[in-house]
Amino acid sequence: MDIAIKDGKIVEKVDEKKAEVVDASRMIVMPGGVDIHCHIAGAEVNSGRILRPEDHFKDVEAKTALTRSGVGYSIPSTFTTGYRYSRMGYTTVMNPSMPPLEARHTHEELDDTPMVDKATYPLLGDWWFVLEHLRDGLLEECAAHVAWMMSATKGYAIKIVNPGGLEAWGFGRNVKNLDDPVRYFNITPREILRGLCRVNKLLNMPHTIHVHTNNLGQPGNYLTTLETMKCVEDLAEEGHPAIHITHCQFSAFKGSDWGTMSSGAEEIAKYVNHHSHVTLDMGQVIFTDTTTMTADGPFQYGLYQLSGNKWVNHDVETETSAGIVPFRYKRKSAVHATQWSIALELALLIKDPWKIYMTTDHPNGGPFTAYPHIIAWLMSGVARKKTMSKISKRARRKSLLPSIARELGFYEIAIVTRAGQAKALGLKQKGHLGVGADADVAVYDINPELVDPSKKYKTARRAFKRAAYTIKGGEIVVKDGQIVRPVFGKTFWVDVKTSLPIEVNDDIKRKFREYWTVEYENYPIPDRFLHVPAPIPVKAEV
Amino acid sequence: MTVVTGVTCPVCGTFCDDIELVVKDNVITDVRNACAMGAAKFLNYSTHRNLRPLVRKNGELVEASIDEAVKRAAEILVDATYPILYGWSNTSCEAIRVGVELTEEVGGVIDNTSTVCHGPSVLSIQDVGIASCTLGQLRHRADLIFYWASNPWSAHPRHIERYTMFSEGRFQKSAWRGYLSRLGGIMSRKRLRRAANLVLRRDVFATPEVERRLPYSMFQKKRKMVVVDVRNTRTAEAADYFLQVEPNKDYELLQAFRMLIRDEELDVSEVAGVPVEILEEVADVMVGCELGILFFGVGLTMSEGKLRNVDAALNLTRDLNSHTKFLIMPMRGHFNVTGADVVFAWQTGYPYAIDFSHGYPRYNPGETSVIDILCRDEADASLIIASDPVAHFPQKAAQNLVKKPLIAIDPEVTPTTLMADVVFPSAFVGIEAHGTAYRMDHVPLPLKKIVEPPKTCLPDTEILQRILHKVRKLRREQN
C-alpha cells in the first residue's frame, strides 16, 4: 500500500512519475509520534537546566552543518530536545505546565525547539479568578476568563495541578483531600475540579481537563485518584472522556507509609475498565538519574526532605507554584522498583489502549529518550522478566507483573504512542494516516511479519530508537536516525470565541493591578510573538 | 503629542512596567512613574552617543559604512581561534539568541555580566538549589522582608514600593504609615545632631551604640523590614531594624542564624559585631513570620567568601522552611541580566561562561569565564555588546582585552568603544527597539519601541544577524 503526500497533507494520490519515493517495504509505517505530557520548555524546565550542570556534562551534542549544538540527558537544551524527538519518529509534543505569568518564556523556548509541532497547557487550577468565580458559583464568567487566558497565554488545555494545594503552598501549607477547603478562599479541590470540568465543556475545548491529582507521590493516594475520577463521573457525556489523569503511576500508591507502599494499579485499572470518561498516561519510571519538576510545590518540598537533594521552589503570584529536585530511581529501592512496576501494570491491566498513553512525564519518571525501553517492556514479557530479575526483592514479591501475560502488538503500540494521544488531545489531523491528515509519518526499520517483538524485543527497541525516516509536514527530516533537514514546528493554541469578551476584559483590567505586579497590556502574548502560530478556532457555549 | 503607557524601564532588575511617556515629534518630553534613574535614561539617552559605525584605520577610529563595519567585524571573528563574546545583560533576549548562535558559529566563548555580579550565586544555587518566587507573591504575602548586603533605595529605587514594604497585597498591607512616623523621628534626630554639632563643634553622635533590644515594631503582627549591611544606608533608615555586620563577616552571621534556628547554643557573646541576644530575637522573628523573604545583593556575592556566603544564605532559608515559609532572591542589577542567563541556559544548558571551542557547549567558571580567560591572555579577539569591560574589569584583563582586535556594539560612547577596532552604534533597546527581557524574578516582559532610532543606528539583533550572515559567508568562501 502506498501513502501519497502533497503540500504537507496526506492525499488520495499523487503523480507517481514526479513524486519522490520513499521505499518503506519491510518496515513499519506509523503516524508521527505524539507526546501528550512532557516538560520540555519554560521557567521550571530552564531552572532545572541552570540547577544541574552535572546533568549535562556526560551527554553533549556537537554542532553540525545542519544542526545546532546542545546538551542532553534529563533536561536537554531546546534544540537537542527537538532533534531527539524527531530521531525517534515523534512529530508532536505537548508541554504540560506553563505558569500563565511566564507564558512568554515557555513560547520563546518552544520557538527554539525545532522539528516538532507543539502546544502548552496553562496552569489554571489555583488561579485566583478561577477560585473566586467557582466559589461564587459564577460558572459562565469563570469560563469567559479561562477563554481570555487561553488566548492571552496562547495555551491549549486547562491544566490542574494539586487543585487548592498550590494556593495553600503560598503559605507553606497543602490540602489533604478532595474536601479539604483552601484557606482564605473557602473552596474545596472537588469544587475546583468539577467547576473546571464544566468550564472545559462550556468552552468546547479540544482536550479534557488535564489533572495532576492531590496527594501525588504519597502512599495511599490511589484512593484520592479514584475519588478524583469519580467526582466528574456525572459530568461526562456518554462515551466522551471528561478528565485526563496524567502520570497516573505517581497517583497509584497503596499502603499507609513508605514501608508498606504497594501498587494500587489494579483498583485504578478496574475503575477505568468500567468507565468511559477517563483517559490516563503512564508516567513510567526509568532506573536512572533524572530531574523531577512539577508545579506541585508541596510535593517537591516533600521530595527534597525525603532525598536531601538540592531543591528549587518557584511560587508564581496569583496563579501557581513550581518545584525541582534531582532524583535517582534505583533498582534496589523497593519504592522505586514498585513505581516502575505500577506504570506497566496500569498500561497492561487497562484493556482499552485508547485510554492509557505512554509517557515518562519527562523528565520526572525519566528522560523521553527511554521510550524505546518502555515499548520493549510493553511488547515483551521476557523484557519485563529480565528487568524484574534485577530489582528489589520486596518489590518483586509484591509486583503484579508476573501474573500479567498480556503483550502489546504493534497496532496497540501505535495507539499508546500516537493515535490515542492525538484523539485525547482532539488533534484531528494527527495520529492517523488517513486522507487529510498532516503528513507526519514515522518509518521504523523492523519487519512486523518476520520479527516477533515479544521475543526479539531488543530488535524492536533498536528500531524505535532510530527512525528509518521521519517525515514532518511532508518533508523528510530524519533518515536513518540522522537529521537531514531542520524544520520549525507549529505552535497550536486554542482560540476560544465567547459571547462575553468585552466584559471580561473590563473585569480583568480592574483587578489586574490588585492581583499581579505587571500591567494588563504587558500580559497577553501577541500572535506575532510565536514563530509559527497555529490557532485552533473554537466556538464556546458562553 | 502622544502618551505611551505600560512602558517597561530598561534600567535595573526591578524592571518596572508601568512607565508612561509623553512623546512629541519622536522625542520623549516627559516621564511619569519612573524613578530618578529611569527618568534620566528616558530623557537623556540620546544626548551623548555615536551616530555612525567606526572602524580603526592606522590607529584612528574613522567613520565607515555599516557594511564595511560588518565586514571588518566578521573578518576579525573568522580569523580568531578563541574569541570571547561578552556583555548581553543590557540587550534583548532576541539579540542574545543571535549572540549564542554567532558564538557557536565562530567557536568562541560567550559570557554575560553575571560573571562579575551574581555568578557566585549561580554556583551556590547549583550546589543547594533556591527557594524563590515571583515578586507579586511577596507583595501579597510577605510579612518579614530582609535586604541583606543590598541597598534597593539607591540601586533598585522602586523595589520597596512596588513589591515589598510599601506595596499593598491581598494578605499583607502596605507599611508606609509606620515608615512615615519613623522617618519623622530620623529627620528630627538628624536636625538635632546637625545643630548640636554646630554648637559644640564636634560630632556628638559619631558612634551610636548598637541597640540591645529590637524595636517594638519588630514584634507586631504586621509587615516588617530588616536590613543587614556593613554601613548605614537609606534603605537601612527605612527598615524596622538595621543589623550592622562587620565587613566580610556575613558568612559567620548567616551560620549563627542557622545554628539558632536549629536550636543550638552559641558560646560567644557576639557574632560579626552583633550581640547574640539580638541575633536570638531576630531568629525568633524569622521563625515566627507567616512568609519571609531574604533579598541579597552583590555585597554578599563579591565580598570575602563569595559563593560560600550565598551557600549559607540559601541553606538558612532552606532550614527556615521546616518552621514557616521562607524564600530568597538575588537582587539582579541590569534589566536583562536574568534574561541573559535564561537564554544561555535554554540554548546551551548553562547560564554563563560557555565555551564552544570544542563544537559543543562546555561550562567551567574559573576556566571558561571571560575575566579568567583574559587574565591568562588566551582570547585573540572579542566582541563586546551592551557592556563596558574596559572601565570595569580588573586592569590586567582590560589590558589584554584591548591588545587584541575588539568589536564593540553599544549605543553610548564608553571607554570600551573608544578602545575598540570596530564600533557599531546601536539603537537603545526598550526605547528605540523592541524585544523581550526578564525581570529579576524571571518574569518575562516586552521591551517597547517608543521612538525611531537615528537611521544609522540599527537594533542589536540586526547588527548581530548581519555579522553572523557575513561570518557564514566568509567561512564558506574559505572552505
PDB file of C-alpha atoms in Angstrom, chain B residues 29-232:
ATOM      1  CA  THR B  29       9.425  65.012  26.597  1.00  0.00           C
ATOM      2  CA  ASP B  30       8.084  63.739  29.901  1.00  0.00           C
ATOM      3  CA  VAL B  31       8.271  60.616  32.052  1.00  0.00           C
ATOM      4  CA  ARG B  32       5.727  59.514  34.651  1.00  0.00           C
ATOM      5  CA  ASN B  33       6.014  56.872  37.388  1.00  0.00           C
ATOM      6  CA  ALA B  34       9.716  56.280  36.821  1.00  0.00           C
ATOM      7  CA  CYS B  35      12.417  56.654  39.463  1.00  0.00           C
ATOM      8  CA  ALA B  36      15.285  59.109  39.020  1.00  0.00           C
ATOM      9  CA  MET B  37      17.404  56.529  37.194  1.00  0.00           C
ATOM     10  CA  GLY B  38      14.631  55.578  34.804  1.00  0.00           C
ATOM     11  CA  ALA B  39      13.601  59.166  34.112  1.00  0.00           C
ATOM     12  CA  ALA B  40      17.196  60.186  33.484  1.00  0.00           C
ATOM     13  CA  LYS B  41      17.604  57.453  30.904  1.00  0.00           C
ATOM     14  CA  PHE B  42      14.352  58.139  29.062  1.00  0.00           C
ATOM     15  CA  LEU B  43      15.006  61.887  28.917  1.00  0.00           C
ATOM     16  CA  ASN B  44      18.729  61.980  28.224  1.00  0.00           C
ATOM     17  CA  TYR B  45      19.584  58.743  26.467  1.00  0.00           C
ATOM     18  CA  SER B  46      20.484  60.343  23.171  1.00  0.00           C
ATOM     19  CA  THR B  47      22.446  63.350  24.324  1.00  0.00           C
ATOM     20  CA  HIS B  48      25.838  61.652  24.082  1.00  0.00           C
ATOM     21  CA  ARG B  49      26.103  58.918  21.523  1.00  0.00           C
ATOM     22  CA  ASN B  50      27.836  57.651  18.431  1.00  0.00           C
ATOM     23  CA  LEU B  51      25.797  58.014  15.286  1.00  0.00           C
ATOM     24  CA  ARG B  52      27.945  56.254  12.732  1.00  0.00           C
ATOM     25  CA  PRO B  53      29.843  52.968  12.655  1.00  0.00           C
ATOM     26  CA  LEU B  54      33.562  53.429  13.250  1.00  0.00           C
ATOM     27  CA  VAL B  55      36.475  51.354  12.052  1.00  0.00           C
ATOM     28  CA  ARG B  56      40.056  51.796  13.223  1.00  0.00           C
ATOM     29  CA  LYS B  57      42.430  52.659  10.394  1.00  0.00           C
ATOM     30  CA  ASN B  58      46.087  53.482  11.046  1.00  0.00           C
ATOM     31  CA  GLY B  59      45.340  53.757  14.741  1.00  0.00           C
ATOM     32  CA  GLU B  60      42.447  56.175  14.284  1.00  0.00           C
ATOM     33  CA  LEU B  61      38.735  55.470  14.567  1.00  0.00           C
ATOM     34  CA  VAL B  62      37.154  56.746  11.379  1.00  0.00           C
ATOM     35  CA  GLU B  63      33.564  56.735  10.224  1.00  0.00           C
ATOM     36  CA  ALA B  64      32.576  53.854   7.991  1.00  0.00           C
ATOM     37  CA  SER B  65      29.508  52.419   6.335  1.00  0.00           C
ATOM     38  CA  ILE B  66      27.583  49.729   8.161  1.00  0.00           C
ATOM     39  CA  ASP B  67      28.565  47.156   5.510  1.00  0.00           C
ATOM     40  CA  GLU B  68      32.222  47.981   5.897  1.00  0.00           C
ATOM     41  CA  ALA B  69      31.990  47.652   9.672  1.00  0.00           C
ATOM     42  CA  VAL B  70      30.137  44.338   9.394  1.00  0.00           C
ATOM     43  CA  LYS B  71      32.783  43.018   7.009  1.00  0.00           C
ATOM     44  CA  ARG B  72      35.634  44.062   9.303  1.00  0.00           C
ATOM     45  CA  ALA B  73      33.887  42.557  12.351  1.00  0.00           C
ATOM     46  CA  ALA B  74      33.224  39.291  10.543  1.00  0.00           C
ATOM     47  CA  GLU B  75      36.851  39.103   9.409  1.00  0.00           C
ATOM     48  CA  ILE B  76      38.069  39.595  12.966  1.00  0.00           C
ATOM     49  CA  LEU B  77      35.800  36.805  14.242  1.00  0.00           C
ATOM     50  CA  VAL B  78      36.635  34.385  11.436  1.00  0.00           C
ATOM     51  CA  ASP B  79      40.378  34.925  11.848  1.00  0.00           C
ATOM     52  CA  ALA B  80      40.217  34.382  15.597  1.00  0.00           C
ATOM     53  CA  THR B  81      40.677  30.925  17.100  1.00  0.00           C
ATOM     54  CA  TYR B  82      39.348  31.705  20.573  1.00  0.00           C
ATOM     55  CA  PRO B  83      37.207  34.876  20.565  1.00  0.00           C
ATOM     56  CA  ILE B  84      35.120  35.995  23.518  1.00  0.00           C
ATOM     57  CA  LEU B  85      31.642  37.483  23.145  1.00  0.00           C
ATOM     58  CA  TYR B  86      30.756  39.334  26.300  1.00  0.00           C
ATOM     59  CA  GLY B  87      28.092  41.656  27.718  1.00  0.00           C
ATOM     60  CA  TRP B  88      24.447  40.859  26.857  1.00  0.00           C
ATOM     61  CA  SER B  89      22.774  41.930  30.098  1.00  0.00           C
ATOM     62  CA  ASN B  90      21.545  45.244  28.702  1.00  0.00           C
ATOM     63  CA  THR B  91      20.081  43.987  25.488  1.00  0.00           C
ATOM     64  CA  SER B  92      17.038  41.967  24.467  1.00  0.00           C
ATOM     65  CA  CYS B  93      16.638  38.204  24.550  1.00  0.00           C
ATOM     66  CA  GLU B  94      16.181  38.256  20.788  1.00  0.00           C
ATOM     67  CA  ALA B  95      19.689  39.702  20.393  1.00  0.00           C
ATOM     68  CA  ILE B  96      21.087  37.220  22.905  1.00  0.00           C
ATOM     69  CA  ARG B  97      19.619  34.328  20.895  1.00  0.00           C
ATOM     70  CA  VAL B  98      21.537  35.503  17.824  1.00  0.00           C
ATOM     71  CA  GLY B  99      24.588  36.022  20.019  1.00  0.00           C
ATOM     72  CA  VAL B 100      24.658  32.386  21.120  1.00  0.00           C
ATOM     73  CA  GLU B 101      24.325  31.252  17.515  1.00  0.00           C
ATOM     74  CA  LEU B 102      27.182  33.539  16.474  1.00  0.00           C
ATOM     75  CA  THR B 103      29.414  32.261  19.272  1.00  0.00           C
ATOM     76  CA  GLU B 104      28.671  28.682  18.291  1.00  0.00           C
ATOM     77  CA  GLU B 105      29.481  29.501  14.675  1.00  0.00           C
ATOM     78  CA  VAL B 106      32.891  31.029  15.495  1.00  0.00           C
ATOM     79  CA  GLY B 107      33.710  28.511  18.249  1.00  0.00           C
ATOM     80  CA  GLY B 108      34.225  31.158  20.897  1.00  0.00           C
ATOM     81  CA  VAL B 109      33.256  31.817  24.481  1.00  0.00           C
ATOM     82  CA  ILE B 110      30.073  33.597  25.460  1.00  0.00           C
ATOM     83  CA  ASP B 111      29.671  35.143  28.860  1.00  0.00           C
ATOM     84  CA  ASN B 112      27.422  37.756  30.453  1.00  0.00           C
ATOM     85  CA  THR B 113      27.817  40.199  33.305  1.00  0.00           C
ATOM     86  CA  SER B 114      26.687  37.561  35.831  1.00  0.00           C
ATOM     87  CA  THR B 115      30.347  36.670  35.795  1.00  0.00           C
ATOM     88  CA  VAL B 116      31.089  39.874  37.756  1.00  0.00           C
ATOM     89  CA  CYS B 117      27.914  40.088  39.888  1.00  0.00           C
ATOM     90  CA  HIS B 118      25.756  37.078  40.748  1.00  0.00           C
ATOM     91  CA  GLY B 119      27.948  34.403  39.162  1.00  0.00           C
ATOM     92  CA  PRO B 120      28.780  33.089  42.652  1.00  0.00           C
ATOM     93  CA  SER B 121      25.045  32.960  43.403  1.00  0.00           C
ATOM     94  CA  VAL B 122      24.561  30.699  40.389  1.00  0.00           C
ATOM     95  CA  LEU B 123      27.343  28.422  41.609  1.00  0.00           C
ATOM     96  CA  SER B 124      25.724  28.205  45.037  1.00  0.00           C
ATOM     97  CA  ILE B 125      22.308  27.526  43.547  1.00  0.00           C
ATOM     98  CA  GLN B 126      23.906  24.672  41.620  1.00  0.00           C
ATOM     99  CA  ASP B 127      25.094  23.330  44.978  1.00  0.00           C
ATOM    100  CA  VAL B 128      21.966  23.638  47.104  1.00  0.00           C
ATOM    101  CA  GLY B 129      19.063  24.955  44.987  1.00  0.00           C
ATOM    102  CA  ILE B 130      16.965  28.011  45.778  1.00  0.00           C
ATOM    103  CA  ALA B 131      13.517  28.541  47.272  1.00  0.00           C
ATOM    104  CA  SER B 132      12.183  31.548  45.427  1.00  0.00           C
ATOM    105  CA  CYS B 133       9.080  33.079  43.859  1.00  0.00           C
ATOM    106  CA  THR B 134       7.846  35.938  41.717  1.00  0.00           C
ATOM    107  CA  LEU B 135       7.756  39.376  43.299  1.00  0.00           C
ATOM    108  CA  GLY B 136       3.954  39.594  43.433  1.00  0.00           C
ATOM    109  CA  GLN B 137       3.891  36.607  45.752  1.00  0.00           C
ATOM    110  CA  LEU B 138       5.780  38.761  48.246  1.00  0.00           C
ATOM    111  CA  ARG B 139       3.562  41.765  47.697  1.00  0.00           C
ATOM    112  CA  HIS B 140       0.567  39.650  48.672  1.00  0.00           C
ATOM    113  CA  ARG B 141       2.036  37.509  51.404  1.00  0.00           C
ATOM    114  CA  ALA B 142       5.435  38.509  52.827  1.00  0.00           C
ATOM    115  CA  ASP B 143       5.376  39.903  56.366  1.00  0.00           C
ATOM    116  CA  LEU B 144       9.119  39.774  57.001  1.00  0.00           C
ATOM    117  CA  ILE B 145      11.489  41.311  54.468  1.00  0.00           C
ATOM    118  CA  PHE B 146      15.256  41.081  54.695  1.00  0.00           C
ATOM    119  CA  TYR B 147      17.546  43.113  52.457  1.00  0.00           C
ATOM    120  CA  TRP B 148      20.970  41.623  53.001  1.00  0.00           C
ATOM    121  CA  ALA B 149      24.008  43.420  51.602  1.00  0.00           C
ATOM    122  CA  SER B 150      21.911  45.317  49.123  1.00  0.00           C
ATOM    123  CA  ASN B 151      20.663  48.866  49.009  1.00  0.00           C
ATOM    124  CA  PRO B 152      17.487  48.995  46.934  1.00  0.00           C
ATOM    125  CA  TRP B 153      16.698  52.574  47.936  1.00  0.00           C
ATOM    126  CA  SER B 154      19.576  53.649  45.719  1.00  0.00           C
ATOM    127  CA  ALA B 155      20.106  50.735  43.338  1.00  0.00           C
ATOM    128  CA  HIS B 156      16.533  49.480  42.733  1.00  0.00           C
ATOM    129  CA  PRO B 157      14.589  52.589  43.797  1.00  0.00           C
ATOM    130  CA  ARG B 158      11.062  51.291  43.231  1.00  0.00           C
ATOM    131  CA  HIS B 159      11.617  47.785  44.545  1.00  0.00           C
ATOM    132  CA  ILE B 160      10.331  48.566  48.044  1.00  0.00           C
ATOM    133  CA  GLU B 161       7.355  50.496  46.745  1.00  0.00           C
ATOM    134  CA  ARG B 162       6.266  48.016  44.105  1.00  0.00           C
ATOM    135  CA  TYR B 163       6.963  44.643  45.641  1.00  0.00           C
ATOM    136  CA  THR B 164       7.718  44.732  49.345  1.00  0.00           C
ATOM    137  CA  MET B 165       7.212  47.141  52.272  1.00  0.00           C
ATOM    138  CA  PHE B 166       5.128  49.848  50.680  1.00  0.00           C
ATOM    139  CA  SER B 167       3.087  47.664  48.342  1.00  0.00           C
ATOM    140  CA  GLU B 168      -0.493  46.687  49.059  1.00  0.00           C
ATOM    141  CA  GLY B 169      -1.187  42.955  48.849  1.00  0.00           C
ATOM    142  CA  ARG B 170      -4.135  40.659  49.355  1.00  0.00           C
ATOM    143  CA  PHE B 171      -2.998  39.315  52.705  1.00  0.00           C
ATOM    144  CA  GLN B 172      -0.488  41.988  53.731  1.00  0.00           C
ATOM    145  CA  LYS B 173      -0.993  45.715  53.860  1.00  0.00           C
ATOM    146  CA  SER B 174       1.483  48.434  52.998  1.00  0.00           C
ATOM    147  CA  ALA B 175       3.695  49.606  55.867  1.00  0.00           C
ATOM    148  CA  TRP B 176       4.178  53.165  54.613  1.00  0.00           C
ATOM    149  CA  ARG B 177       2.442  54.755  57.626  1.00  0.00           C
ATOM    150  CA  GLY B 178       4.918  53.190  60.038  1.00  0.00           C
ATOM    151  CA  TYR B 179       7.730  54.369  57.820  1.00  0.00           C
ATOM    152  CA  LEU B 180       6.447  57.954  57.773  1.00  0.00           C
ATOM    153  CA  SER B 181       6.410  58.174  61.555  1.00  0.00           C
ATOM    154  CA  ARG B 182       9.854  56.585  61.718  1.00  0.00           C
ATOM    155  CA  LEU B 183      11.087  58.996  59.072  1.00  0.00           C
ATOM    156  CA  GLY B 184       9.848  61.906  61.194  1.00  0.00           C
ATOM    157  CA  GLY B 185      11.944  60.614  64.076  1.00  0.00           C
ATOM    158  CA  ILE B 186      15.009  60.152  61.885  1.00  0.00           C
ATOM    159  CA  MET B 187      14.697  63.638  60.406  1.00  0.00           C
ATOM    160  CA  SER B 188      14.378  65.344  63.774  1.00  0.00           C
ATOM    161  CA  ARG B 189      17.324  63.362  65.129  1.00  0.00           C
ATOM    162  CA  LYS B 190      19.383  64.454  62.129  1.00  0.00           C
ATOM    163  CA  ARG B 191      18.383  68.070  62.652  1.00  0.00           C
ATOM    164  CA  LEU B 192      19.249  67.882  66.344  1.00  0.00           C
ATOM    165  CA  ARG B 193      22.563  66.292  65.513  1.00  0.00           C
ATOM    166  CA  ARG B 194      23.420  68.985  62.990  1.00  0.00           C
ATOM    167  CA  ALA B 195      22.504  71.711  65.469  1.00  0.00           C
ATOM    168  CA  ALA B 196      24.461  70.054  68.284  1.00  0.00           C
ATOM    169  CA  ASN B 197      27.497  69.608  66.040  1.00  0.00           C
ATOM    170  CA  LEU B 198      27.358  73.269  65.076  1.00  0.00           C
ATOM    171  CA  VAL B 199      27.116  74.419  68.675  1.00  0.00           C
ATOM    172  CA  LEU B 200      29.645  72.036  70.197  1.00  0.00           C
ATOM    173  CA  ARG B 201      31.926  71.939  67.109  1.00  0.00           C
ATOM    174  CA  ARG B 202      32.362  68.166  67.291  1.00  0.00           C
ATOM    175  CA  ASP B 203      30.438  65.079  66.130  1.00  0.00           C
ATOM    176  CA  VAL B 204      28.414  64.243  69.202  1.00  0.00           C
ATOM    177  CA  PHE B 205      26.533  61.260  67.748  1.00  0.00           C
ATOM    178  CA  ALA B 206      29.573  59.884  65.917  1.00  0.00           C
ATOM    179  CA  THR B 207      29.345  56.258  67.099  1.00  0.00           C
ATOM    180  CA  PRO B 208      25.837  55.273  68.047  1.00  0.00           C
ATOM    181  CA  GLU B 209      25.729  52.248  70.325  1.00  0.00           C
ATOM    182  CA  VAL B 210      24.267  49.022  68.982  1.00  0.00           C
ATOM    183  CA  GLU B 211      20.772  48.828  70.360  1.00  0.00           C
ATOM    184  CA  ARG B 212      20.485  45.953  72.788  1.00  0.00           C
ATOM    185  CA  ARG B 213      16.839  45.273  72.058  1.00  0.00           C
ATOM    186  CA  LEU B 214      14.745  45.105  68.921  1.00  0.00           C
ATOM    187  CA  PRO B 215      12.281  47.946  68.440  1.00  0.00           C
ATOM    188  CA  TYR B 216       8.681  47.328  69.360  1.00  0.00           C
ATOM    189  CA  SER B 217       7.542  47.255  65.720  1.00  0.00           C
ATOM    190  CA  MET B 218       9.516  44.042  65.144  1.00  0.00           C
ATOM    191  CA  PHE B 219       7.153  42.160  67.432  1.00  0.00           C
ATOM    192  CA  GLN B 220       3.938  43.480  65.925  1.00  0.00           C
ATOM    193  CA  LYS B 221       1.848  41.300  63.693  1.00  0.00           C
ATOM    194  CA  LYS B 222       2.395  43.348  60.563  1.00  0.00           C
ATOM    195  CA  ARG B 223       4.880  43.781  57.783  1.00  0.00           C
ATOM    196  CA  LYS B 224       8.426  44.479  58.900  1.00  0.00           C
ATOM    197  CA  MET B 225      11.744  45.016  57.234  1.00  0.00           C
ATOM    198  CA  VAL B 226      15.257  44.205  58.386  1.00  0.00           C
ATOM    199  CA  VAL B 227      18.394  45.443  56.653  1.00  0.00           C
ATOM    200  CA  VAL B 228      21.750  43.745  57.105  1.00  0.00           C
ATOM    201  CA  ASP B 229      24.640  45.752  55.754  1.00  0.00           C
ATOM    202  CA  VAL B 230      28.137  46.900  56.581  1.00  0.00           C
ATOM    203  CA  ARG B 231      27.088  50.560  56.626  1.00  0.00           C
ATOM    204  CA  ASN B 232      24.017  52.609  57.317  1.00  0.00           C
TER     205      ASN B 232
END
